[in-house]
Amino acid sequence: MWKQLLAGIQIGNHQSIARAISLVENEVEGYDHFLQSLPIGKTPITGITGPPGAGKSTLTDALIGHWTAQGKKVAILCIDPSSPFNMGALLGDRIRMSDWYNHPGVYIRSLATRGSLGGLHPYIIEITAILQTAGFDEIIVETVGVGQSEIEIAGLADTTVVVVVPEAGDEVQTMKAGLMEIADVFVVNKSDRPDADSFVKNLRLMLAPAFNSDKKIEVIKTVASQKEGIGELANAITEHQQHISINNRKIWLLTERVYQLIARNRMKPYDKKAIYQALQAKASKEQFNLFTFVNEYANTGNA
């Protein structure tokens, strides 16, 4: 089964790709050996993140149009927030991208975060590896843009695009250094709005002294709904990806991926449903102590 799937993936068969992703998500027997057998893929990964309402999906849609017009094959992973009760995606497939679902050169998959504290899908590393094997020219990962996902995307993407809008002035001023640091390209979307030029100028001033001279961060103005600035953004992404090397930052990003994979493997013995059942019997008691429960459960498998 796995050999047939790999053969289908390598020729870009969308059904094989979808099947493999589902089997890996569900940890079907043999999935780990399948992952180890994947050829090394070199397709660059572009992460698109930013606050809700910044227009990330519209921007992604415009990038798909730009790249497919150049004859490129594009894969998109949309990370949706998920219900903490059933772990399903709340947003489902993005309506804005509906034009591309039947396009032979485009593969789109919505993934629920499934309660992942980092904000990305728990199998995002494996899924992107599958897509890299499938011969796509571009891979986009669009995050929910809340919580820690902005930081986590930097551990996955070769190029991280942070999308903001002109009204986000106060928000940008209070951005953590970590968020500013992960950006390889800043996009000021909806830049036809008032004060956009002033916002872009201030953003460039903020970025100038913050980093070493060896990292230039582009600031691109776009109006994604009108497809304005998309070519310039695509060029900035390509330019950045042409200069990716195995430097200290890349090693740290790979270190983060290895750490996440090891941590998840160590967590395999712990089933959320079993924890839920154990909590049902304990949480309502007056003497319930969360930390005692965790210690006992981790050491004995029950509490």
PDB file of C-alpha atoms in Angstrom:
ATOM      1  CA  MET A   1       0.000   0.000   0.000  1.00  0.00           C
ATOM      2  CA  TRP A   2       2.659   2.492   1.057  1.00  0.00           C
ATOM      3  CA  LYS A   3       4.831   1.814  -2.033  1.00  0.00           C
ATOM      4  CA  GLN A   4       1.847   2.425  -4.313  1.00  0.00           C
ATOM      5  CA  LEU A   5       1.042   5.641  -2.469  1.00  0.00           C
ATOM      6  CA  LEU A   6       4.622   6.870  -2.791  1.00  0.00           C
ATOM      7  CA  ALA A   7       4.584   6.147  -6.527  1.00  0.00           C
ATOM      8  CA  GLY A   8       1.339   8.106  -6.869  1.00  0.00           C
ATOM      9  CA  ILE A   9       2.687  11.004  -4.800  1.00  0.00           C
ATOM     10  CA  GLN A  10       5.838  11.260  -6.903  1.00  0.00           C
ATOM     11  CA  ILE A  11       3.784  11.772 -10.056  1.00  0.00           C
ATOM     12  CA  GLY A  12       1.662  14.395  -8.299  1.00  0.00           C
ATOM     13  CA  ASN A  13      -1.557  12.367  -7.991  1.00  0.00           C
ATOM     14  CA  HIS A  14      -3.821  14.374  -5.674  1.00  0.00           C
ATOM     15  CA  GLN A  15      -5.733  11.328  -4.437  1.00  0.00           C
ATOM     16  CA  SER A  16      -2.506   9.626  -3.379  1.00  0.00           C
ATOM     17  CA  ILE A  17      -1.350  12.787  -1.608  1.00  0.00           C
ATOM     18  CA  ALA A  18      -4.649  13.137   0.259  1.00  0.00           C
ATOM     19  CA  ARG A  19      -4.669   9.451   1.218  1.00  0.00           C
ATOM     20  CA  ALA A  20      -1.102   9.547   2.512  1.00  0.00           C
ATOM     21  CA  ILE A  21      -1.794  12.643   4.612  1.00  0.00           C
ATOM     22  CA  SER A  22      -4.860  11.024   6.170  1.00  0.00           C
ATOM     23  CA  LEU A  23      -2.983   7.804   6.954  1.00  0.00           C
ATOM     24  CA  VAL A  24      -0.127   9.726   8.579  1.00  0.00           C
ATOM     25  CA  GLU A  25      -2.557  11.847  10.590  1.00  0.00           C
ATOM     26  CA  ASN A  26      -4.162   8.672  11.917  1.00  0.00           C
ATOM     27  CA  GLU A  27      -0.810   6.951  12.511  1.00  0.00           C
ATOM     28  CA  VAL A  28      -1.780   3.924  10.446  1.00  0.00           C
ATOM     29  CA  GLU A  29       0.693   1.065  10.842  1.00  0.00           C
ATOM     30  CA  GLY A  30       3.780   1.585   8.719  1.00  0.00           C
ATOM     31  CA  TYR A  31       3.466   5.380   8.499  1.00  0.00           C
ATOM     32  CA  ASP A  32       6.807   5.979  10.245  1.00  0.00           C
ATOM     33  CA  HIS A  33       8.687   3.727   7.816  1.00  0.00           C
ATOM     34  CA  PHE A  34       6.854   5.440   4.949  1.00  0.00           C
ATOM     35  CA  LEU A  35       8.084   8.844   6.140  1.00  0.00           C
ATOM     36  CA  GLN A  36      11.634   7.556   6.419  1.00  0.00           C
ATOM     37  CA  SER A  37      11.446   6.310   2.827  1.00  0.00           C
ATOM     38  CA  LEU A  38      10.471   9.709   1.398  1.00  0.00           C
ATOM     39  CA  PRO A  39      13.021  11.154  -1.036  1.00  0.00           C
ATOM     40  CA  ILE A  40      14.565  14.455   0.037  1.00  0.00           C
ATOM     41  CA  GLY A  41      12.325  17.255  -1.202  1.00  0.00           C
ATOM     42  CA  LYS A  42      13.682  20.706  -1.886  1.00  0.00           C
ATOM     43  CA  THR A  43      10.466  22.630  -2.555  1.00  0.00           C
ATOM     44  CA  PRO A  44      10.633  25.843  -0.497  1.00  0.00           C
ATOM     45  CA  ILE A  45       7.932  26.430   2.102  1.00  0.00           C
ATOM     46  CA  THR A  46       6.388  29.877   2.449  1.00  0.00           C
ATOM     47  CA  GLY A  47       4.602  30.587   5.715  1.00  0.00           C
ATOM     48  CA  ILE A  48       1.933  33.288   5.728  1.00  0.00           C
ATOM     49  CA  THR A  49       0.910  34.567   9.129  1.00  0.00           C
ATOM     50  CA  GLY A  50      -0.436  37.668  10.839  1.00  0.00           C
ATOM     51  CA  PRO A  51      -3.421  38.853  12.875  1.00  0.00           C
ATOM     52  CA  PRO A  52      -7.001  37.871  11.953  1.00  0.00           C
ATOM     53  CA  GLY A  53      -8.550  40.202   9.388  1.00  0.00           C
ATOM     54  CA  ALA A  54      -5.266  41.114   7.729  1.00  0.00           C
ATOM     55  CA  GLY A  55      -6.342  39.380   4.511  1.00  0.00           C
ATOM     56  CA  LYS A  56      -4.082  36.321   4.616  1.00  0.00           C
ATOM     57  CA  SER A  57      -6.495  34.098   2.664  1.00  0.00           C
ATOM     58  CA  THR A  58      -7.064  36.743  -0.006  1.00  0.00           C
ATOM     59  CA  LEU A  59      -3.317  37.245  -0.282  1.00  0.00           C
ATOM     60  CA  THR A  60      -2.763  33.490  -0.581  1.00  0.00           C
ATOM     61  CA  ASP A  61      -5.437  33.306  -3.284  1.00  0.00           C
ATOM     62  CA  ALA A  62      -3.675  36.064  -5.227  1.00  0.00           C
ATOM     63  CA  LEU A  63      -0.296  34.326  -4.902  1.00  0.00           C
ATOM     64  CA  ILE A  64      -1.812  31.099  -6.231  1.00  0.00           C
ATOM     65  CA  GLY A  65      -3.100  33.003  -9.257  1.00  0.00           C
ATOM     66  CA  HIS A  66       0.288  34.621  -9.859  1.00  0.00           C
ATOM     67  CA  TRP A  67       2.267  31.385  -9.634  1.00  0.00           C
ATOM     68  CA  THR A  68      -0.158  29.247 -11.650  1.00  0.00           C
ATOM     69  CA  ALA A  69      -0.098  31.881 -14.401  1.00  0.00           C
ATOM     70  CA  GLN A  70       3.647  31.176 -14.577  1.00  0.00           C
ATOM     71  CA  GLY A  71       2.916  27.466 -14.998  1.00  0.00           C
ATOM     72  CA  LYS A  72       3.926  26.545 -11.454  1.00  0.00           C
ATOM     73  CA  LYS A  73       2.303  23.813  -9.376  1.00  0.00           C
ATOM     74  CA  VAL A  74       1.247  25.050  -5.944  1.00  0.00           C
ATOM     75  CA  ALA A  75       0.252  23.278  -2.720  1.00  0.00           C
ATOM     76  CA  ILE A  76      -1.525  25.123   0.083  1.00  0.00           C
ATOM     77  CA  LEU A  77      -2.076  24.043   3.673  1.00  0.00           C
ATOM     78  CA  CYS A  78      -4.656  26.153   5.510  1.00  0.00           C
ATOM     79  CA  ILE A  79      -4.353  25.805   9.271  1.00  0.00           C
ATOM     80  CA  ASP A  80      -7.788  26.376  10.792  1.00  0.00           C
ATOM     81  CA  PRO A  81      -8.687  26.805  14.447  1.00  0.00           C
ATOM     82  CA  SER A  82     -10.331  23.670  15.792  1.00  0.00           C
ATOM     83  CA  SER A  83     -12.946  22.861  18.343  1.00  0.00           C
ATOM     84  CA  PRO A  84     -11.379  21.706  21.622  1.00  0.00           C
ATOM     85  CA  PHE A  85     -14.189  19.152  21.888  1.00  0.00           C
ATOM     86  CA  ASN A  86     -13.978  17.244  18.617  1.00  0.00           C
ATOM     87  CA  MET A  87     -10.720  18.601  17.127  1.00  0.00           C
ATOM     88  CA  GLY A  88     -12.366  19.318  13.761  1.00  0.00           C
ATOM     89  CA  ALA A  89     -11.652  22.429  11.721  1.00  0.00           C
ATOM     90  CA  LEU A  90     -14.072  25.265  12.445  1.00  0.00           C
ATOM     91  CA  LEU A  91     -13.539  27.187   9.212  1.00  0.00           C
ATOM     92  CA  GLY A  92     -13.256  24.232   6.852  1.00  0.00           C
ATOM     93  CA  ASP A  93     -12.096  24.814   3.305  1.00  0.00           C
ATOM     94  CA  ARG A  94     -11.600  28.466   2.500  1.00  0.00           C
ATOM     95  CA  ILE A  95     -14.389  29.773   0.293  1.00  0.00           C
ATOM     96  CA  ARG A  96     -12.082  32.439  -1.130  1.00  0.00           C
ATOM     97  CA  MET A  97      -9.926  29.736  -2.696  1.00  0.00           C
ATOM     98  CA  SER A  98     -12.818  27.778  -4.193  1.00  0.00           C
ATOM     99  CA  ASP A  99     -11.733  28.696  -7.730  1.00  0.00           C
ATOM    100  CA  TRP A 100      -8.641  26.519  -7.341  1.00  0.00           C
ATOM    101  CA  TYR A 101     -10.052  23.254  -6.016  1.00  0.00           C
ATOM    102  CA  ASN A 102     -10.414  21.702  -9.464  1.00  0.00           C
ATOM    103  CA  HIS A 103      -7.239  23.197 -10.897  1.00  0.00           C
ATOM    104  CA  PRO A 104      -4.845  20.371 -11.855  1.00  0.00           C
ATOM    105  CA  GLY A 105      -1.804  22.352 -10.711  1.00  0.00           C
ATOM    106  CA  VAL A 106      -3.171  23.305  -7.283  1.00  0.00           C
ATOM    107  CA  TYR A 107      -3.614  21.165  -4.168  1.00  0.00           C
ATOM    108  CA  ILE A 108      -5.398  22.672  -1.151  1.00  0.00           C
ATOM    109  CA  ARG A 109      -5.919  21.041   2.222  1.00  0.00           C
ATOM    110  CA  SER A 110      -7.464  22.509   5.364  1.00  0.00           C
ATOM    111  CA  LEU A 111      -5.981  21.188   8.581  1.00  0.00           C
ATOM    112  CA  ALA A 112      -7.345  21.614  12.096  1.00  0.00           C
ATOM    113  CA  THR A 113      -4.884  22.638  14.798  1.00  0.00           C
ATOM    114  CA  ARG A 114      -6.351  19.791  16.904  1.00  0.00           C
ATOM    115  CA  GLY A 115      -5.562  21.622  20.082  1.00  0.00           C
ATOM    116  CA  SER A 116      -1.883  22.011  19.249  1.00  0.00           C
ATOM    117  CA  LEU A 117      -0.567  24.641  21.652  1.00  0.00           C
ATOM    118  CA  GLY A 118       1.779  26.024  19.026  1.00  0.00           C
ATOM    119  CA  GLY A 119      -1.096  26.873  16.717  1.00  0.00           C
ATOM    120  CA  LEU A 120      -0.105  24.600  13.838  1.00  0.00           C
ATOM    121  CA  HIS A 121      -1.256  21.091  12.976  1.00  0.00           C
ATOM    122  CA  PRO A 122       0.569  18.430  15.046  1.00  0.00           C
ATOM    123  CA  TYR A 123       1.641  16.627  11.836  1.00  0.00           C
ATOM    124  CA  ILE A 124       2.542  19.713   9.839  1.00  0.00           C
ATOM    125  CA  ILE A 125       6.192  18.661   9.461  1.00  0.00           C
ATOM    126  CA  GLU A 126       5.268  15.247   8.053  1.00  0.00           C
ATOM    127  CA  ILE A 127       2.597  16.701   5.758  1.00  0.00           C
ATOM    128  CA  THR A 128       4.937  19.275   4.247  1.00  0.00           C
ATOM    129  CA  ALA A 129       7.507  16.503   3.666  1.00  0.00           C
ATOM    130  CA  ILE A 130       4.874  14.568   1.691  1.00  0.00           C
ATOM    131  CA  LEU A 131       4.098  17.651  -0.413  1.00  0.00           C
ATOM    132  CA  GLN A 132       7.798  18.257  -1.078  1.00  0.00           C
ATOM    133  CA  THR A 133       7.975  14.727  -2.506  1.00  0.00           C
ATOM    134  CA  ALA A 134       5.051  15.440  -4.839  1.00  0.00           C
ATOM    135  CA  GLY A 135       6.940  17.794  -7.123  1.00  0.00           C
ATOM    136  CA  PHE A 136       5.200  21.070  -6.304  1.00  0.00           C
ATOM    137  CA  ASP A 137       7.060  24.246  -7.205  1.00  0.00           C
ATOM    138  CA  GLU A 138       5.672  26.219  -4.261  1.00  0.00           C
ATOM    139  CA  ILE A 139       4.217  25.217  -0.892  1.00  0.00           C
ATOM    140  CA  ILE A 140       2.240  27.732   1.177  1.00  0.00           C
ATOM    141  CA  VAL A 141       1.285  27.251   4.817  1.00  0.00           C
ATOM    142  CA  GLU A 142      -1.297  29.782   5.968  1.00  0.00           C
ATOM    143  CA  THR A 143      -1.716  29.956   9.743  1.00  0.00           C
ATOM    144  CA  VAL A 144      -4.661  30.949  11.902  1.00  0.00           C
ATOM    145  CA  GLY A 145      -2.599  33.946  12.986  1.00  0.00           C
ATOM    146  CA  VAL A 146      -3.393  33.775  16.670  1.00  0.00           C
ATOM    147  CA  GLY A 147      -1.488  32.685  19.741  1.00  0.00           C
ATOM    148  CA  GLN A 148       1.916  31.176  19.196  1.00  0.00           C
ATOM    149  CA  SER A 149       1.413  30.103  15.571  1.00  0.00           C
ATOM    150  CA  GLU A 150       3.356  33.100  14.273  1.00  0.00           C
ATOM    151  CA  ILE A 151       6.458  31.943  16.112  1.00  0.00           C
ATOM    152  CA  GLU A 152       6.004  28.264  15.299  1.00  0.00           C
ATOM    153  CA  ILE A 153       5.682  28.895  11.566  1.00  0.00           C
ATOM    154  CA  ALA A 154       9.273  30.172  11.539  1.00  0.00           C
ATOM    155  CA  GLY A 155      10.418  26.725  12.608  1.00  0.00           C
ATOM    156  CA  LEU A 156       8.750  25.219   9.546  1.00  0.00           C
ATOM    157  CA  ALA A 157       8.916  27.766   6.731  1.00  0.00           C
ATOM    158  CA  ASP A 158      11.927  28.706   4.646  1.00  0.00           C
ATOM    159  CA  THR A 159      10.379  32.138   4.156  1.00  0.00           C
ATOM    160  CA  THR A 160       7.980  33.674   6.684  1.00  0.00           C
ATOM    161  CA  VAL A 161       5.626  36.379   5.422  1.00  0.00           C
ATOM    162  CA  VAL A 162       3.965  38.466   8.150  1.00  0.00           C
ATOM    163  CA  VAL A 163       0.796  40.225   6.959  1.00  0.00           C
ATOM    164  CA  VAL A 164      -0.468  43.384   8.676  1.00  0.00           C
ATOM    165  CA  VAL A 165      -2.813  46.249   7.774  1.00  0.00           C
ATOM    166  CA  PRO A 166      -2.291  50.040   8.083  1.00  0.00           C
ATOM    167  CA  GLU A 167      -4.569  50.240  11.122  1.00  0.00           C
ATOM    168  CA  ALA A 168      -2.253  47.872  12.997  1.00  0.00           C
ATOM    169  CA  GLY A 169       0.107  50.678  14.043  1.00  0.00           C
ATOM    170  CA  ASP A 170      -0.389  50.261  17.778  1.00  0.00           C
ATOM    171  CA  GLU A 171      -0.319  46.481  17.422  1.00  0.00           C
ATOM    172  CA  VAL A 172       2.997  46.558  15.575  1.00  0.00           C
ATOM    173  CA  GLN A 173       4.447  48.915  18.171  1.00  0.00           C
ATOM    174  CA  THR A 174       3.701  46.347  20.867  1.00  0.00           C
ATOM    175  CA  MET A 175       4.821  43.319  18.849  1.00  0.00           C
ATOM    176  CA  LYS A 176       7.155  41.025  20.697  1.00  0.00           C
ATOM    177  CA  ALA A 177      10.720  41.060  19.433  1.00  0.00           C
ATOM    178  CA  GLY A 178      10.249  37.390  18.600  1.00  0.00           C
ATOM    179  CA  LEU A 179       7.478  38.106  16.102  1.00  0.00           C
ATOM    180  CA  MET A 180       9.450  40.906  14.479  1.00  0.00           C
ATOM    181  CA  GLU A 181      12.447  38.603  14.307  1.00  0.00           C
ATOM    182  CA  ILE A 182      10.745  35.759  12.466  1.00  0.00           C
ATOM    183  CA  ALA A 183       9.612  37.901   9.520  1.00  0.00           C
ATOM    184  CA  ASP A 184      11.550  37.545   6.296  1.00  0.00           C
ATOM    185  CA  VAL A 185       9.011  39.671   4.419  1.00  0.00           C
ATOM    186  CA  PHE A 186       6.441  42.100   5.850  1.00  0.00           C
ATOM    187  CA  VAL A 187       3.296  42.690   3.797  1.00  0.00           C
ATOM    188  CA  VAL A 188       1.184  45.761   4.456  1.00  0.00           C
ATOM    189  CA  ASN A 189      -2.089  44.615   2.908  1.00  0.00           C
ATOM    190  CA  LYS A 190      -5.080  46.840   2.153  1.00  0.00           C
ATOM    191  CA  SER A 191      -2.515  49.571   1.506  1.00  0.00           C
ATOM    192  CA  ASP A 192      -5.082  51.687  -0.371  1.00  0.00           C
ATOM    193  CA  ARG A 193      -6.400  52.744   3.020  1.00  0.00           C
ATOM    194  CA  PRO A 194      -5.519  56.107   4.603  1.00  0.00           C
ATOM    195  CA  ASP A 195      -2.141  56.467   6.320  1.00  0.00           C
ATOM    196  CA  ALA A 196      -0.749  53.359   4.621  1.00  0.00           C
ATOM    197  CA  ASP A 197       2.380  55.165   3.409  1.00  0.00           C
ATOM    198  CA  SER A 198       3.050  56.571   6.868  1.00  0.00           C
ATOM    199  CA  PHE A 199       2.598  53.136   8.417  1.00  0.00           C
ATOM    200  CA  VAL A 200       5.016  51.551   5.915  1.00  0.00           C
ATOM    201  CA  LYS A 201       7.607  54.254   6.626  1.00  0.00           C
ATOM    202  CA  ASN A 202       7.333  53.715  10.381  1.00  0.00           C
ATOM    203  CA  LEU A 203       7.536  49.953   9.982  1.00  0.00           C
ATOM    204  CA  ARG A 204      10.744  50.275   7.946  1.00  0.00           C
ATOM    205  CA  LEU A 205      12.199  52.560  10.608  1.00  0.00           C
ATOM    206  CA  MET A 206      11.358  49.989  13.287  1.00  0.00           C
ATOM    207  CA  LEU A 207      13.004  47.204  11.318  1.00  0.00           C
ATOM    208  CA  ALA A 208      16.168  49.067  10.342  1.00  0.00           C
ATOM    209  CA  PRO A 209      18.042  49.088  13.679  1.00  0.00           C
ATOM    210  CA  ALA A 210      16.575  45.887  15.055  1.00  0.00           C
ATOM    211  CA  PHE A 211      18.593  43.318  13.166  1.00  0.00           C
ATOM    212  CA  ASN A 212      22.048  42.539  11.889  1.00  0.00           C
ATOM    213  CA  SER A 213      22.894  43.946   8.502  1.00  0.00           C
ATOM    214  CA  ASP A 214      23.028  40.446   7.004  1.00  0.00           C
ATOM    215  CA  LYS A 215      19.243  40.092   7.199  1.00  0.00           C
ATOM    216  CA  LYS A 216      17.305  42.467   5.007  1.00  0.00           C
ATOM    217  CA  ILE A 217      13.561  42.424   5.617  1.00  0.00           C
ATOM    218  CA  GLU A 218      11.451  43.577   2.703  1.00  0.00           C
ATOM    219  CA  VAL A 219       8.272  45.594   3.326  1.00  0.00           C
ATOM    220  CA  ILE A 220       5.784  45.129   0.479  1.00  0.00           C
ATOM    221  CA  LYS A 221       2.565  47.084  -0.051  1.00  0.00           C
ATOM    222  CA  THR A 222      -0.356  45.084  -1.449  1.00  0.00           C
ATOM    223  CA  VAL A 223      -4.058  45.328  -2.124  1.00  0.00           C
ATOM    224  CA  ALA A 224      -4.676  41.588  -2.369  1.00  0.00           C
ATOM    225  CA  SER A 225      -8.342  41.931  -3.329  1.00  0.00           C
ATOM    226  CA  GLN A 226      -7.242  43.881  -6.428  1.00  0.00           C
ATOM    227  CA  LYS A 227      -4.132  41.712  -7.049  1.00  0.00           C
ATOM    228  CA  GLU A 228      -1.935  44.805  -6.538  1.00  0.00           C
ATOM    229  CA  GLY A 229       1.637  44.254  -5.361  1.00  0.00           C
ATOM    230  CA  ILE A 230       1.412  40.464  -5.727  1.00  0.00           C
ATOM    231  CA  GLY A 231       4.167  40.253  -8.345  1.00  0.00           C
ATOM    232  CA  GLU A 232       6.479  42.273  -6.119  1.00  0.00           C
ATOM    233  CA  LEU A 233       5.673  40.003  -3.168  1.00  0.00           C
ATOM    234  CA  ALA A 234       6.309  36.845  -5.223  1.00  0.00           C
ATOM    235  CA  ASN A 235       9.654  38.278  -6.339  1.00  0.00           C
ATOM    236  CA  ALA A 236      10.613  39.092  -2.738  1.00  0.00           C
ATOM    237  CA  ILE A 237       9.775  35.515  -1.678  1.00  0.00           C
ATOM    238  CA  THR A 238      11.796  34.053  -4.555  1.00  0.00           C
ATOM    239  CA  GLU A 239      14.715  36.362  -3.835  1.00  0.00           C
ATOM    240  CA  HIS A 240      14.801  35.333  -0.193  1.00  0.00           C
ATOM    241  CA  GLN A 241      14.591  31.625  -1.004  1.00  0.00           C
ATOM    242  CA  GLN A 242      17.478  31.847  -3.462  1.00  0.00           C
ATOM    243  CA  HIS A 243      19.768  32.871  -0.613  1.00  0.00           C
ATOM    244  CA  ILE A 244      18.744  30.269   1.964  1.00  0.00           C
ATOM    245  CA  SER A 245      21.799  28.507   3.313  1.00  0.00           C
ATOM    246  CA  ILE A 246      22.628  26.218   6.212  1.00  0.00           C
ATOM    247  CA  ASN A 247      23.434  29.015   8.633  1.00  0.00           C
ATOM    248  CA  ASN A 248      22.931  29.188  12.385  1.00  0.00           C
ATOM    249  CA  ARG A 249      19.297  30.257  12.019  1.00  0.00           C
ATOM    250  CA  LYS A 250      18.531  27.334   9.725  1.00  0.00           C
ATOM    251  CA  ILE A 251      20.173  24.913  12.151  1.00  0.00           C
ATOM    252  CA  TRP A 252      18.040  26.302  14.978  1.00  0.00           C
ATOM    253  CA  LEU A 253      14.920  25.847  12.863  1.00  0.00           C
ATOM    254  CA  LEU A 254      15.881  22.247  12.123  1.00  0.00           C
ATOM    255  CA  THR A 255      16.616  21.773  15.821  1.00  0.00           C
ATOM    256  CA  GLU A 256      13.085  22.935  16.593  1.00  0.00           C
ATOM    257  CA  ARG A 257      11.639  20.423  14.131  1.00  0.00           C
ATOM    258  CA  VAL A 258      13.662  17.562  15.623  1.00  0.00           C
ATOM    259  CA  TYR A 259      12.626  18.593  19.134  1.00  0.00           C
ATOM    260  CA  GLN A 260       8.934  18.655  18.173  1.00  0.00           C
ATOM    261  CA  LEU A 261       9.101  15.222  16.544  1.00  0.00           C
ATOM    262  CA  ILE A 262      10.879  13.657  19.538  1.00  0.00           C
ATOM    263  CA  ALA A 263       8.475  15.310  22.003  1.00  0.00           C
ATOM    264  CA  ARG A 264       5.439  14.007  20.114  1.00  0.00           C
ATOM    265  CA  ASN A 265       6.843  10.478  19.961  1.00  0.00           C
ATOM    266  CA  ARG A 266       7.391  10.572  23.724  1.00  0.00           C
ATOM    267  CA  MET A 267       3.752  11.640  24.190  1.00  0.00           C
ATOM    268  CA  LYS A 268       2.306   8.747  22.172  1.00  0.00           C
ATOM    269  CA  PRO A 269       1.445   6.591  25.239  1.00  0.00           C
ATOM    270  CA  TYR A 270      -0.896   9.299  26.513  1.00  0.00           C
ATOM    271  CA  ASP A 271      -4.380   9.288  25.021  1.00  0.00           C
ATOM    272  CA  LYS A 272      -6.562  12.369  25.477  1.00  0.00           C
ATOM    273  CA  LYS A 273      -9.753  10.344  25.769  1.00  0.00           C
ATOM    274  CA  ALA A 274      -8.220   8.268  28.562  1.00  0.00           C
ATOM    275  CA  ILE A 275      -7.093  11.444  30.330  1.00  0.00           C
ATOM    276  CA  TYR A 276     -10.602  12.843  29.931  1.00  0.00           C
ATOM    277  CA  GLN A 277     -12.106   9.733  31.504  1.00  0.00           C
ATOM    278  CA  ALA A 278      -9.642   9.853  34.384  1.00  0.00           C
ATOM    279  CA  LEU A 279     -10.443  13.523  34.954  1.00  0.00           C
ATOM    280  CA  GLN A 280     -14.181  12.832  35.005  1.00  0.00           C
ATOM    281  CA  ALA A 281     -13.747  10.838  38.180  1.00  0.00           C
ATOM    282  CA  LYS A 282     -11.396  13.326  39.835  1.00  0.00           C
ATOM    283  CA  ALA A 283     -12.021  16.902  38.725  1.00  0.00           C
ATOM    284  CA  SER A 284     -15.304  17.379  40.598  1.00  0.00           C
ATOM    285  CA  LYS A 285     -13.799  16.464  43.975  1.00  0.00           C
ATOM    286  CA  GLU A 286     -13.012  19.307  46.368  1.00  0.00           C
ATOM    287  CA  GLN A 287      -9.480  18.085  46.967  1.00  0.00           C
ATOM    288  CA  PHE A 288      -8.620  17.890  43.272  1.00  0.00           C
ATOM    289  CA  ASN A 289      -5.138  19.192  42.527  1.00  0.00           C
ATOM    290  CA  LEU A 290      -4.135  19.458  38.878  1.00  0.00           C
ATOM    291  CA  PHE A 291      -0.425  19.073  39.524  1.00  0.00           C
ATOM    292  CA  THR A 292      -0.858  16.008  41.709  1.00  0.00           C
ATOM    293  CA  PHE A 293      -3.072  14.510  39.008  1.00  0.00           C
ATOM    294  CA  VAL A 294      -0.446  15.164  36.323  1.00  0.00           C
ATOM    295  CA  ASN A 295       2.352  13.667  38.400  1.00  0.00           C
ATOM    296  CA  GLU A 296       0.388  10.525  39.215  1.00  0.00           C
ATOM    297  CA  TYR A 297      -0.917  10.090  35.678  1.00  0.00           C
ATOM    298  CA  ALA A 298       2.530  10.551  34.110  1.00  0.00           C
ATOM    299  CA  ASN A 299       4.114   8.001  36.442  1.00  0.00           C
ATOM    300  CA  THR A 300       1.404   5.336  36.534  1.00  0.00           C
ATOM    301  CA  GLY A 301      -0.871   5.941  33.542  1.00  0.00           C
ATOM    302  CA  ASN A 302      -3.799   6.583  35.890  1.00  0.00           C
ATOM    303  CA  ALA A 303      -4.589   8.893  38.771  1.00  0.00           C
TER     304      ALA A 303
END
